[in-house]
Short mmCIF file of C-alpha atoms in Angstrom, two decimals:
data_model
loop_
_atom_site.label_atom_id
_atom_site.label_comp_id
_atom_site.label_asym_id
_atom_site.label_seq_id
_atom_site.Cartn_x
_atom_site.Cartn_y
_atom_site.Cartn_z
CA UNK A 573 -35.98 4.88 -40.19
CA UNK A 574 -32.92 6.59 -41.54
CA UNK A 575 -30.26 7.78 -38.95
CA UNK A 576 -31.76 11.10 -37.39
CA UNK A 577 -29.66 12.07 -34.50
CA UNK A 578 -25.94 13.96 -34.62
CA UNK A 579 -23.24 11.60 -34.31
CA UNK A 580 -23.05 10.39 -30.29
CA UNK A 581 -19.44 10.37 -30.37
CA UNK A 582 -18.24 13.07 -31.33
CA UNK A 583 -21.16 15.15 -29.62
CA UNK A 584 -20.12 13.14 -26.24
CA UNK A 585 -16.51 13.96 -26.37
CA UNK A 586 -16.74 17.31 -27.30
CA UNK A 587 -20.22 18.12 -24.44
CA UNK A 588 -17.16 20.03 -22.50
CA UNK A 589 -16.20 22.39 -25.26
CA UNK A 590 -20.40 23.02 -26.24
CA UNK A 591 -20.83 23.61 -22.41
CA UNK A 592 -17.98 26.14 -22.26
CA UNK A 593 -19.57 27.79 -25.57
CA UNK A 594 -22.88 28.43 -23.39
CA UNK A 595 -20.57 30.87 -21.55
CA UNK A 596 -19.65 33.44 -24.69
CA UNK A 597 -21.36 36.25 -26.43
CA UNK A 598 -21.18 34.53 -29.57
CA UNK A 599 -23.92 31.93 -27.91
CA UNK A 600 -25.57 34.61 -25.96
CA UNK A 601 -26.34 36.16 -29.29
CA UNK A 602 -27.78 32.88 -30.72
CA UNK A 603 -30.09 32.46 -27.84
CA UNK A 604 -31.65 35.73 -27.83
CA UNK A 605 -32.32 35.13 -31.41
CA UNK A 606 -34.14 32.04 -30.49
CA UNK A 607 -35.49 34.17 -27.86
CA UNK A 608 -37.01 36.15 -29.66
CA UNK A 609 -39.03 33.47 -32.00
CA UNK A 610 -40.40 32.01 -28.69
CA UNK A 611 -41.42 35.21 -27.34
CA UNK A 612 -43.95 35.55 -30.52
CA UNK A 613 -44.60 32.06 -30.48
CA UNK A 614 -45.92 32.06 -26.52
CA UNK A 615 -47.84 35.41 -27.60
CA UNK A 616 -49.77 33.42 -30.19
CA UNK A 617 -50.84 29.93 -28.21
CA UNK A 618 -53.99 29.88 -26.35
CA UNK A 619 -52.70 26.45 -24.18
CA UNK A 620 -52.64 26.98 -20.09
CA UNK A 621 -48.85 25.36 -20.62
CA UNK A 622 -47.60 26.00 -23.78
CA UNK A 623 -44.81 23.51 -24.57
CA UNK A 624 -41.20 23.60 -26.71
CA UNK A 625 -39.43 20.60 -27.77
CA UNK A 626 -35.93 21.65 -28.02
CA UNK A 627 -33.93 18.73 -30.55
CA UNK A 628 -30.88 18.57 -30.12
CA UNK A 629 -30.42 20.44 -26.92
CA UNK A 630 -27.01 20.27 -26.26
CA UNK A 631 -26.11 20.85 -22.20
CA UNK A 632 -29.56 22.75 -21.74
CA UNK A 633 -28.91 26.04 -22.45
CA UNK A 634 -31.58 27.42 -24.63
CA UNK A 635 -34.17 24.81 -23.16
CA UNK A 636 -33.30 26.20 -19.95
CA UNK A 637 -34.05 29.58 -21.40
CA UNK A 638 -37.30 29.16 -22.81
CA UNK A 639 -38.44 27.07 -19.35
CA UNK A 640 -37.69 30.90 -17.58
CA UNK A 641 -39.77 32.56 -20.63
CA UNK A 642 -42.50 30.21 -19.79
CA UNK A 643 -42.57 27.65 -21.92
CA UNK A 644 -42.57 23.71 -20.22
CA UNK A 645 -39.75 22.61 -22.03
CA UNK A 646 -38.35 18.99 -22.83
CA UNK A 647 -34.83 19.11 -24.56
CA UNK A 648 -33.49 15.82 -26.09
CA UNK A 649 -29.99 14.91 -27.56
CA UNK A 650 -29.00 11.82 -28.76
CA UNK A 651 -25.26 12.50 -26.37
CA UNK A 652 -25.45 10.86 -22.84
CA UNK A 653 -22.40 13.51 -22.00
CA UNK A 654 -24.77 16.56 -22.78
CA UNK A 655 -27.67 15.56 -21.22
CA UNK A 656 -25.67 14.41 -18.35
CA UNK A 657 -24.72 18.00 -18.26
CA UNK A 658 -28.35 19.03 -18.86
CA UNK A 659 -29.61 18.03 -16.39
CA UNK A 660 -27.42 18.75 -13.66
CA UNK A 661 -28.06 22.34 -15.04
CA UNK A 662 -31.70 22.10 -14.31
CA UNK A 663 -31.37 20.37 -11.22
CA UNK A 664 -29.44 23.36 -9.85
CA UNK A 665 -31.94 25.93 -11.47
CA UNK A 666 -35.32 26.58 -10.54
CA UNK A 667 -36.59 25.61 -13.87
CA UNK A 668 -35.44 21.82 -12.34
CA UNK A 669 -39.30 20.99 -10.83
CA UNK A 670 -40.96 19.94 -13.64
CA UNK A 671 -40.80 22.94 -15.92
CA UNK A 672 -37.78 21.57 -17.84
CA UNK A 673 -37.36 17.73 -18.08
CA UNK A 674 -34.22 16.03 -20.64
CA UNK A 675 -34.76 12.81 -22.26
CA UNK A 676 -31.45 10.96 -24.12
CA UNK A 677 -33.50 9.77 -27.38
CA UNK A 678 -32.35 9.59 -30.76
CA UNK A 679 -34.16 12.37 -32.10
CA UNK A 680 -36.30 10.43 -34.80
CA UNK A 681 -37.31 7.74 -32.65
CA UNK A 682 -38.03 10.40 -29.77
CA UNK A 683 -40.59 12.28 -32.49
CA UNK A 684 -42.11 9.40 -33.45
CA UNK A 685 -43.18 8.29 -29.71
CA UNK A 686 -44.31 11.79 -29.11
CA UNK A 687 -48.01 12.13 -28.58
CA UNK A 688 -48.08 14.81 -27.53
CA UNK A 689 -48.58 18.58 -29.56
CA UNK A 690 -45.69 21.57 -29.34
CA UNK A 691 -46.64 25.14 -29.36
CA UNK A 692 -42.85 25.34 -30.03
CA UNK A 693 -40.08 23.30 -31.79
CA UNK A 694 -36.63 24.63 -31.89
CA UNK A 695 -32.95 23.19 -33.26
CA UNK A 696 -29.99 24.91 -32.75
CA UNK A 697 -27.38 23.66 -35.28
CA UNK A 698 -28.68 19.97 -35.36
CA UNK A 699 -29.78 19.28 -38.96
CA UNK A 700 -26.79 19.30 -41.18
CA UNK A 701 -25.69 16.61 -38.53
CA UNK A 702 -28.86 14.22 -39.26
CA UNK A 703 -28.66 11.62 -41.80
CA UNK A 704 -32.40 12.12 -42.63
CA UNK A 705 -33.08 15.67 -42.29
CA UNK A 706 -36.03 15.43 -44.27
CA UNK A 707 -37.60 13.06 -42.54
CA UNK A 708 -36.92 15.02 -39.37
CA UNK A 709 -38.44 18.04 -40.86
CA UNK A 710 -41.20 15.66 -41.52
CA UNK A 711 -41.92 14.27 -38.05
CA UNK A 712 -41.19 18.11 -36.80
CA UNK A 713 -44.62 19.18 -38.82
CA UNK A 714 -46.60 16.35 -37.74
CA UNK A 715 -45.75 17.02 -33.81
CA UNK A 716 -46.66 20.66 -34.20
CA UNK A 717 -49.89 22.17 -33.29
CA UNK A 718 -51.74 24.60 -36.24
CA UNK A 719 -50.62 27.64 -35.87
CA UNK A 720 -47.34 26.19 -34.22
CA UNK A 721 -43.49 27.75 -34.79
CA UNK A 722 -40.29 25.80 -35.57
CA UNK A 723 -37.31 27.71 -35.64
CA UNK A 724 -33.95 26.42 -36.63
CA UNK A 725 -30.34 27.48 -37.79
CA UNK A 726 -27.83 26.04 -39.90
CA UNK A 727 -24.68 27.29 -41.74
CA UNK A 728 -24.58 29.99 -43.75
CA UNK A 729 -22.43 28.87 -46.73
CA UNK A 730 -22.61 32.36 -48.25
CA UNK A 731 -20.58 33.96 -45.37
CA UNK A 732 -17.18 34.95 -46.25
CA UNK A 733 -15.87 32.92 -43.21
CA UNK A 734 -17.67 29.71 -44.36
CA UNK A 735 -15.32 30.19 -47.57
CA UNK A 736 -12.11 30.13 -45.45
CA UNK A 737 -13.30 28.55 -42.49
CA UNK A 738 -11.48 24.46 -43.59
CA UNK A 739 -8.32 26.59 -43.42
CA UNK A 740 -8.72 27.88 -40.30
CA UNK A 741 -9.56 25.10 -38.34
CA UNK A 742 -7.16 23.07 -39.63
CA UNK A 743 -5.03 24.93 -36.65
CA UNK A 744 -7.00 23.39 -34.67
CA UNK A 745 -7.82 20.09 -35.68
CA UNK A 746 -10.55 18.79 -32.78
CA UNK A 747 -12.65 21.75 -33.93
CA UNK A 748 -11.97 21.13 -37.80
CA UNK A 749 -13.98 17.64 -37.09
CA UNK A 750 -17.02 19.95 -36.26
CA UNK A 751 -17.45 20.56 -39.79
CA UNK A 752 -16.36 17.05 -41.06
CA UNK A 753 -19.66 15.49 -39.06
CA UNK A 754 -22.09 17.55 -41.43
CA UNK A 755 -23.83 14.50 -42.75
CA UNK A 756 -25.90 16.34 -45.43
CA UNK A 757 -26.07 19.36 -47.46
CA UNK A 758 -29.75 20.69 -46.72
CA UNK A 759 -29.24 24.40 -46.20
CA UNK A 760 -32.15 27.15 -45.75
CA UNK A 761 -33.35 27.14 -48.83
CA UNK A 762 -33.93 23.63 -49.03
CA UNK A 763 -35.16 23.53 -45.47
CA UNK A 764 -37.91 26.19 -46.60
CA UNK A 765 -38.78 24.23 -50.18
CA UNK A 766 -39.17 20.88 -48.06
CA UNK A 767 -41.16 22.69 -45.41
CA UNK A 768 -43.70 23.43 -47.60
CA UNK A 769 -44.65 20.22 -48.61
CA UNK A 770 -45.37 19.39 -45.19
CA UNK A 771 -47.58 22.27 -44.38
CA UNK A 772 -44.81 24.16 -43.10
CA UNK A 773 -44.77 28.18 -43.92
CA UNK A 774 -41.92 30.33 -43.79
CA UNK A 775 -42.41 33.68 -41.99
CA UNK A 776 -38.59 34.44 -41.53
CA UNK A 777 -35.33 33.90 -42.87
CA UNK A 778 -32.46 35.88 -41.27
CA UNK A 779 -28.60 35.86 -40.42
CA UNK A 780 -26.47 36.34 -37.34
CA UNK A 781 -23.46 34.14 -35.82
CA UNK A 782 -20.22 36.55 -35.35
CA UNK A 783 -16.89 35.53 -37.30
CA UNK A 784 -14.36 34.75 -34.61
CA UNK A 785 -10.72 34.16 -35.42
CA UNK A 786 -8.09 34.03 -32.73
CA UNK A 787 -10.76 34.03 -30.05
CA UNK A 788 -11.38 37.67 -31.65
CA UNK A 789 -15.47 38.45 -32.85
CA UNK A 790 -15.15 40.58 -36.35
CA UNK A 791 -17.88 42.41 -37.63
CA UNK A 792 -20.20 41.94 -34.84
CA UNK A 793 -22.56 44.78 -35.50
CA UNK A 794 -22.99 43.47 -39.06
CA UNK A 795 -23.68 39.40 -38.49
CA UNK A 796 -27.43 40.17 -40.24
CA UNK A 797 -26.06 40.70 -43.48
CA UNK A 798 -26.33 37.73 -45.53
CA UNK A 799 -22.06 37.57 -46.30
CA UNK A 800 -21.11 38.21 -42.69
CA UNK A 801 -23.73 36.39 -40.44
CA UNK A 802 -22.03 32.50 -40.12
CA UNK A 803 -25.44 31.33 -39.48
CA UNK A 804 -28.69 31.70 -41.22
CA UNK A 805 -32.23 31.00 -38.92
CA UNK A 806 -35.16 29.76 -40.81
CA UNK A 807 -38.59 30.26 -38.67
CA UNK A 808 -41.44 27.71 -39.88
CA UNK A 809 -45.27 28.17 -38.78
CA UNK A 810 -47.40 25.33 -39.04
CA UNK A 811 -50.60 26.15 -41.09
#
């Protein structure tokens, strides 16, 4: 199959900075979004365990999160470096027996081996790095169970800082490369149309992600307006 994992180099040498991210409100704002999706999601499953595949899980942050919510939770990234980090996360968590396990898969291949069915499948900033998003979004449906959530976010191109945002990382150049990885343009709206055809139903699209310049946030209290929020979350149910 097409290419369905984020680049592993650039992911591995940057697992530091993504770590230190973890740490800021800018993040802590993302994962109580997610938060939120999961909370509805574990509301609406009937299984003794309900489960979350978290793609793309970075150095464990959200997965780690949604094991404490109650969810058994298996993260996977295609970066050695940020499950390395991961792990040693869980390990020194309580969510480290069993309740959150991390697997170093390319994503595609990973979905394809699963058996298994999710009550939950989230991906946090992971699909404008895959080189076959729709075939991700594909494999996503089939691993759900009916009734099942998939929440994801990717850029907001209708933000004013999207519009000047090639200018301002070109101050910092290891950041500007962020952007330069996108491998694909599929943005929410596509993400929704192609959803569909896989059985895939929308049931929210909303924005948040806080403009920061200078290490400065701007505009925090307005990120869910469509031309401030940087980042735009899609929620999927499976029908």
């Amino acid at each position: 199959m097409a290419d369905s994992s984020p680049a592993k180099p650039f992911f591995g040498e940057m697992a530091d900075f993504f770590d230190w991210r973890t740490q800021t409100e800018s993040f802590r704002e993302r994962e109580r979004k997610f938060l939120e999706i999961a909370r509805l999601a574990l509301e609406r499953s009937s299984a003794e365990r309900p489960l979350c595949l978290d793609l793309g899980c970075g150095p464990g942050a959200i997965s780690l999160a949604l094991a404490r919510l109650g969810f058994d939770t298996i993260g996977v990234d295609s970066s050695a470096a940020m499950v390395e980090l991961a792990t040693k996360a869980a390990t020194e968590s309580r969510e480290g027996n069993g309740r959150c396990t991390f697997k170093c898969m390319d994503l595609g291949k990973f979905l394809e081996g699963f058996s298994g069915e999710a009550d939950l499948i989230v991906s946090s900033s992971v699909f404008e790095y895959l080189g076959d998003p729709t075939r991700t979004l594909q494999l996503v449906a089939g691993r759900l169970r009916t009734g099942g959530t998939f929440a994801t976010s990717v850029p907001n191109m209708g933000s004013v800082y999207r519009w000047v945002e090639p200018a301002l990382l070109l101050r910092t150049p290891r950041h500007l490369r962020y952007r330069r990885e996108w491998r694909n343009s599929m943005r929410a709206r596509q993400l929704i149309k192609k959803g569909r055809t896989f059985g895939l139903e929308p049931v929210q699209k909303s924005h948040f992600g806080q403009i920061v310049i200078k290490g400065r946030p701007l505009l925090a209290r307005f990120t869910r307006f469509p031309l401030i929020g940087t980042m735009t979350l899609v929620v999927l149910v499976r029908r």
